[in-house]
């Protein structure tokens, strides 16, 4: 138990569906992240939120839409995805050293949501 | 461009056979180097942070070391339960507006046979 919970663990969707991934952290952290993990590729950072504000959008297509209503919850809304979007989507959280300052590199990851797009 | 390269891609060891994993990096000022372990079907789990050349950290059968160009993860007398993918990541000092986000390597998949 890492203190970061992701749901659902598995998701199969068609290209025209709309679905959402949910992440919740119980660690009191102020930074939350979405990463994409594909076979044979490094972890790809998608979005970063610090103190509920988005501070990083790593050129992610608009069919992925993040939402961070508070420091403990993070969502990734999915719509009109492509088969190449099939991957493991990982949520993580970390401490932030203060507004405008760096996040610690010690990330706590959830177990991931395995997404398959048909 | 900041970059992390891990080798080998995969490593098979017999139980008790010590070895090392390599993480080479290029970064515009290193703020920290991080090792993570990832078991199949799970998210990565933090192992170590190294901040400066010459630094070493140990945890059970694992020891991480750091030079100005690379880091090694030494595994002494491994056991089957050490089987996992080991990920290396760097955080740049000059992070500008990017909040010092981690740059990950592709990982080394370690298999330890009994």
Short mmCIF file of N, CA and C in Angstrom, two decimals, chain B residues 12-81:
data_model
loop_
_atom_site.label_atom_id
_atom_site.label_comp_id
_atom_site.label_asym_id
_atom_site.label_seq_id
_atom_site.Cartn_x
_atom_site.Cartn_y
_atom_site.Cartn_z
N UNK B 12 19.75 -11.70 -16.60
CA UNK B 12 19.34 -12.93 -15.93
C UNK B 12 20.48 -13.39 -15.04
N UNK B 13 20.19 -13.62 -13.78
CA UNK B 13 21.19 -14.06 -12.82
C UNK B 13 20.72 -15.32 -12.12
N UNK B 14 21.68 -16.11 -11.68
CA UNK B 14 21.38 -17.20 -10.78
C UNK B 14 21.34 -16.63 -9.36
N UNK B 15 20.56 -17.25 -8.53
CA UNK B 15 20.52 -16.83 -7.13
C UNK B 15 21.92 -16.83 -6.56
N UNK B 16 22.31 -15.74 -5.90
CA UNK B 16 23.64 -15.63 -5.32
C UNK B 16 24.69 -15.04 -6.24
N UNK B 17 24.35 -14.84 -7.51
CA UNK B 17 25.32 -14.31 -8.49
C UNK B 17 25.24 -12.78 -8.50
N UNK B 18 26.22 -12.13 -7.94
CA UNK B 18 26.21 -10.66 -7.83
C UNK B 18 26.45 -10.00 -9.19
N UNK B 19 25.90 -8.81 -9.39
CA UNK B 19 26.09 -8.08 -10.64
C UNK B 19 25.73 -6.61 -10.42
N UNK B 20 25.83 -5.83 -11.51
CA UNK B 20 25.53 -4.40 -11.43
C UNK B 20 24.69 -3.96 -12.62
N UNK B 21 23.82 -3.00 -12.36
CA UNK B 21 23.04 -2.34 -13.40
C UNK B 21 23.61 -0.93 -13.58
N UNK B 22 23.59 -0.46 -14.84
CA UNK B 22 24.18 0.84 -15.14
C UNK B 22 23.13 1.86 -15.55
N UNK B 23 23.34 3.10 -15.13
CA UNK B 23 22.49 4.21 -15.54
C UNK B 23 23.42 5.36 -15.94
N UNK B 24 23.50 5.64 -17.23
CA UNK B 24 24.29 6.77 -17.72
C UNK B 24 23.38 7.96 -17.95
N UNK B 25 23.86 9.15 -17.63
CA UNK B 25 22.98 10.31 -17.77
C UNK B 25 23.74 11.52 -18.30
N UNK B 26 23.00 12.37 -18.99
CA UNK B 26 23.49 13.70 -19.34
C UNK B 26 22.40 14.67 -18.91
N UNK B 27 22.79 15.64 -18.11
CA UNK B 27 21.82 16.57 -17.57
C UNK B 27 22.51 17.90 -17.33
N UNK B 28 21.78 18.98 -17.52
CA UNK B 28 22.33 20.30 -17.34
C UNK B 28 22.32 20.67 -15.86
N UNK B 29 23.17 20.02 -15.10
CA UNK B 29 23.22 20.26 -13.66
C UNK B 29 22.33 19.27 -12.94
N UNK B 30 22.94 18.36 -12.19
CA UNK B 30 22.17 17.30 -11.55
C UNK B 30 21.66 17.75 -10.19
N UNK B 31 20.35 17.68 -10.02
CA UNK B 31 19.78 17.98 -8.71
C UNK B 31 19.69 16.69 -7.89
N UNK B 32 19.41 15.58 -8.57
CA UNK B 32 19.32 14.30 -7.88
C UNK B 32 19.15 13.16 -8.88
N UNK B 33 19.62 11.98 -8.49
CA UNK B 33 19.42 10.77 -9.29
C UNK B 33 18.66 9.78 -8.44
N UNK B 34 17.68 9.13 -9.04
CA UNK B 34 16.74 8.32 -8.28
C UNK B 34 16.68 6.92 -8.86
N UNK B 35 16.59 5.92 -7.99
CA UNK B 35 16.36 4.54 -8.40
C UNK B 35 15.00 4.10 -7.89
N UNK B 36 14.28 3.41 -8.79
CA UNK B 36 12.98 2.86 -8.46
C UNK B 36 12.96 1.39 -8.84
N UNK B 37 12.11 0.63 -8.16
CA UNK B 37 11.87 -0.77 -8.50
C UNK B 37 10.42 -0.89 -8.94
N UNK B 38 10.18 -1.65 -10.02
CA UNK B 38 8.81 -1.84 -10.47
C UNK B 38 8.54 -3.33 -10.66
N UNK B 39 7.59 -3.85 -9.92
CA UNK B 39 7.13 -5.23 -10.07
C UNK B 39 6.04 -5.28 -11.13
N UNK B 40 5.89 -6.44 -11.79
CA UNK B 40 4.87 -6.55 -12.84
C UNK B 40 3.48 -6.19 -12.33
N UNK B 41 2.77 -5.37 -13.10
CA UNK B 41 1.41 -5.00 -12.74
C UNK B 41 1.31 -3.98 -11.63
N UNK B 42 2.43 -3.38 -11.24
CA UNK B 42 2.42 -2.39 -10.16
C UNK B 42 3.14 -1.12 -10.59
N UNK B 43 2.93 -0.08 -9.80
CA UNK B 43 3.65 1.16 -10.06
C UNK B 43 5.05 1.10 -9.50
N UNK B 44 5.95 1.97 -9.96
CA UNK B 44 7.31 2.00 -9.43
C UNK B 44 7.33 2.34 -7.94
N UNK B 45 8.33 1.77 -7.27
CA UNK B 45 8.51 2.00 -5.83
C UNK B 45 9.87 2.63 -5.62
N UNK B 46 9.91 3.75 -4.92
CA UNK B 46 11.15 4.48 -4.69
C UNK B 46 12.15 3.65 -3.87
N UNK B 47 13.42 3.67 -4.31
CA UNK B 47 14.49 2.99 -3.58
C UNK B 47 15.48 3.97 -2.96
N UNK B 48 16.14 4.77 -3.84
CA UNK B 48 17.25 5.62 -3.37
C UNK B 48 17.22 6.98 -4.07
N UNK B 49 17.81 7.97 -3.38
CA UNK B 49 18.18 9.24 -3.99
C UNK B 49 19.67 9.45 -3.78
N UNK B 50 20.36 9.87 -4.84
CA UNK B 50 21.78 10.23 -4.76
C UNK B 50 21.92 11.65 -5.26
N UNK B 51 22.72 12.46 -4.56
CA UNK B 51 22.79 13.87 -4.90
C UNK B 51 24.13 14.31 -5.48
N UNK B 52 25.22 13.64 -5.07
CA UNK B 52 26.52 14.12 -5.53
C UNK B 52 27.46 12.96 -5.79
N UNK B 53 28.42 13.19 -6.68
CA UNK B 53 29.39 12.16 -7.05
C UNK B 53 30.10 11.65 -5.81
N UNK B 54 30.24 10.33 -5.73
CA UNK B 54 30.89 9.71 -4.59
C UNK B 54 29.91 9.22 -3.53
N UNK B 55 28.67 9.64 -3.65
CA UNK B 55 27.67 9.24 -2.66
C UNK B 55 27.26 7.80 -2.89
N UNK B 56 26.97 7.08 -1.82
CA UNK B 56 26.50 5.71 -1.87
C UNK B 56 25.33 5.53 -0.92
N UNK B 57 24.38 4.68 -1.32
CA UNK B 57 23.26 4.35 -0.45
C UNK B 57 23.06 2.84 -0.50
N UNK B 58 22.66 2.25 0.62
CA UNK B 58 22.47 0.80 0.67
C UNK B 58 21.11 0.45 1.27
N UNK B 59 20.57 -0.64 0.76
CA UNK B 59 19.33 -1.18 1.31
C UNK B 59 19.32 -2.67 1.05
N UNK B 60 19.45 -3.43 2.11
CA UNK B 60 19.50 -4.89 2.02
C UNK B 60 20.59 -5.30 1.01
N UNK B 61 20.23 -5.99 -0.06
CA UNK B 61 21.24 -6.49 -1.00
C UNK B 61 21.59 -5.47 -2.09
N UNK B 62 21.01 -4.30 -2.03
CA UNK B 62 21.22 -3.27 -3.06
C UNK B 62 22.12 -2.16 -2.56
N UNK B 63 23.02 -1.72 -3.44
CA UNK B 63 23.84 -0.54 -3.15
C UNK B 63 23.91 0.31 -4.40
N UNK B 64 23.56 1.58 -4.25
CA UNK B 64 23.59 2.52 -5.37
C UNK B 64 24.78 3.46 -5.20
N UNK B 65 25.50 3.70 -6.30
CA UNK B 65 26.63 4.61 -6.30
C UNK B 65 26.46 5.62 -7.42
N UNK B 66 27.19 6.74 -7.30
CA UNK B 66 27.03 7.83 -8.27
C UNK B 66 28.37 8.44 -8.63
N UNK B 67 28.59 8.64 -9.95
CA UNK B 67 29.71 9.43 -10.43
C UNK B 67 29.12 10.61 -11.20
N UNK B 68 30.00 11.39 -11.84
CA UNK B 68 29.51 12.56 -12.55
C UNK B 68 28.80 12.20 -13.86
N UNK B 69 28.94 10.96 -14.30
CA UNK B 69 28.33 10.58 -15.57
C UNK B 69 27.38 9.40 -15.47
N UNK B 70 27.47 8.63 -14.37
CA UNK B 70 26.65 7.43 -14.30
C UNK B 70 26.41 6.99 -12.86
N UNK B 71 25.45 6.11 -12.74
CA UNK B 71 25.15 5.50 -11.45
C UNK B 71 25.10 3.99 -11.66
N UNK B 72 25.49 3.27 -10.62
CA UNK B 72 25.40 1.82 -10.64
C UNK B 72 24.50 1.36 -9.50
N UNK B 73 23.74 0.33 -9.81
CA UNK B 73 22.98 -0.35 -8.77
C UNK B 73 23.58 -1.75 -8.65
N UNK B 74 24.31 -1.95 -7.54
CA UNK B 74 24.98 -3.22 -7.31
C UNK B 74 24.04 -4.13 -6.54
N UNK B 75 23.95 -5.36 -7.01
CA UNK B 75 23.09 -6.33 -6.33
C UNK B 75 23.98 -7.48 -5.85
N UNK B 76 24.04 -7.64 -4.56
CA UNK B 76 24.92 -8.64 -3.95
C UNK B 76 24.10 -9.86 -3.54
N UNK B 77 24.56 -11.03 -4.01
CA UNK B 77 23.89 -12.30 -3.68
C UNK B 77 22.38 -12.19 -3.84
N UNK B 78 21.92 -11.90 -5.05
CA UNK B 78 20.48 -11.68 -5.25
C UNK B 78 19.65 -12.93 -4.98
N UNK B 79 18.39 -12.67 -4.65
CA UNK B 79 17.41 -13.73 -4.43
C UNK B 79 16.29 -13.59 -5.47
N UNK B 80 15.52 -14.65 -5.68
CA UNK B 80 14.42 -14.56 -6.66
C UNK B 80 13.49 -13.37 -6.42
N UNK B 81 13.28 -13.00 -5.18
CA UNK B 81 12.38 -11.88 -4.88
C UNK B 81 12.95 -10.52 -5.29
#
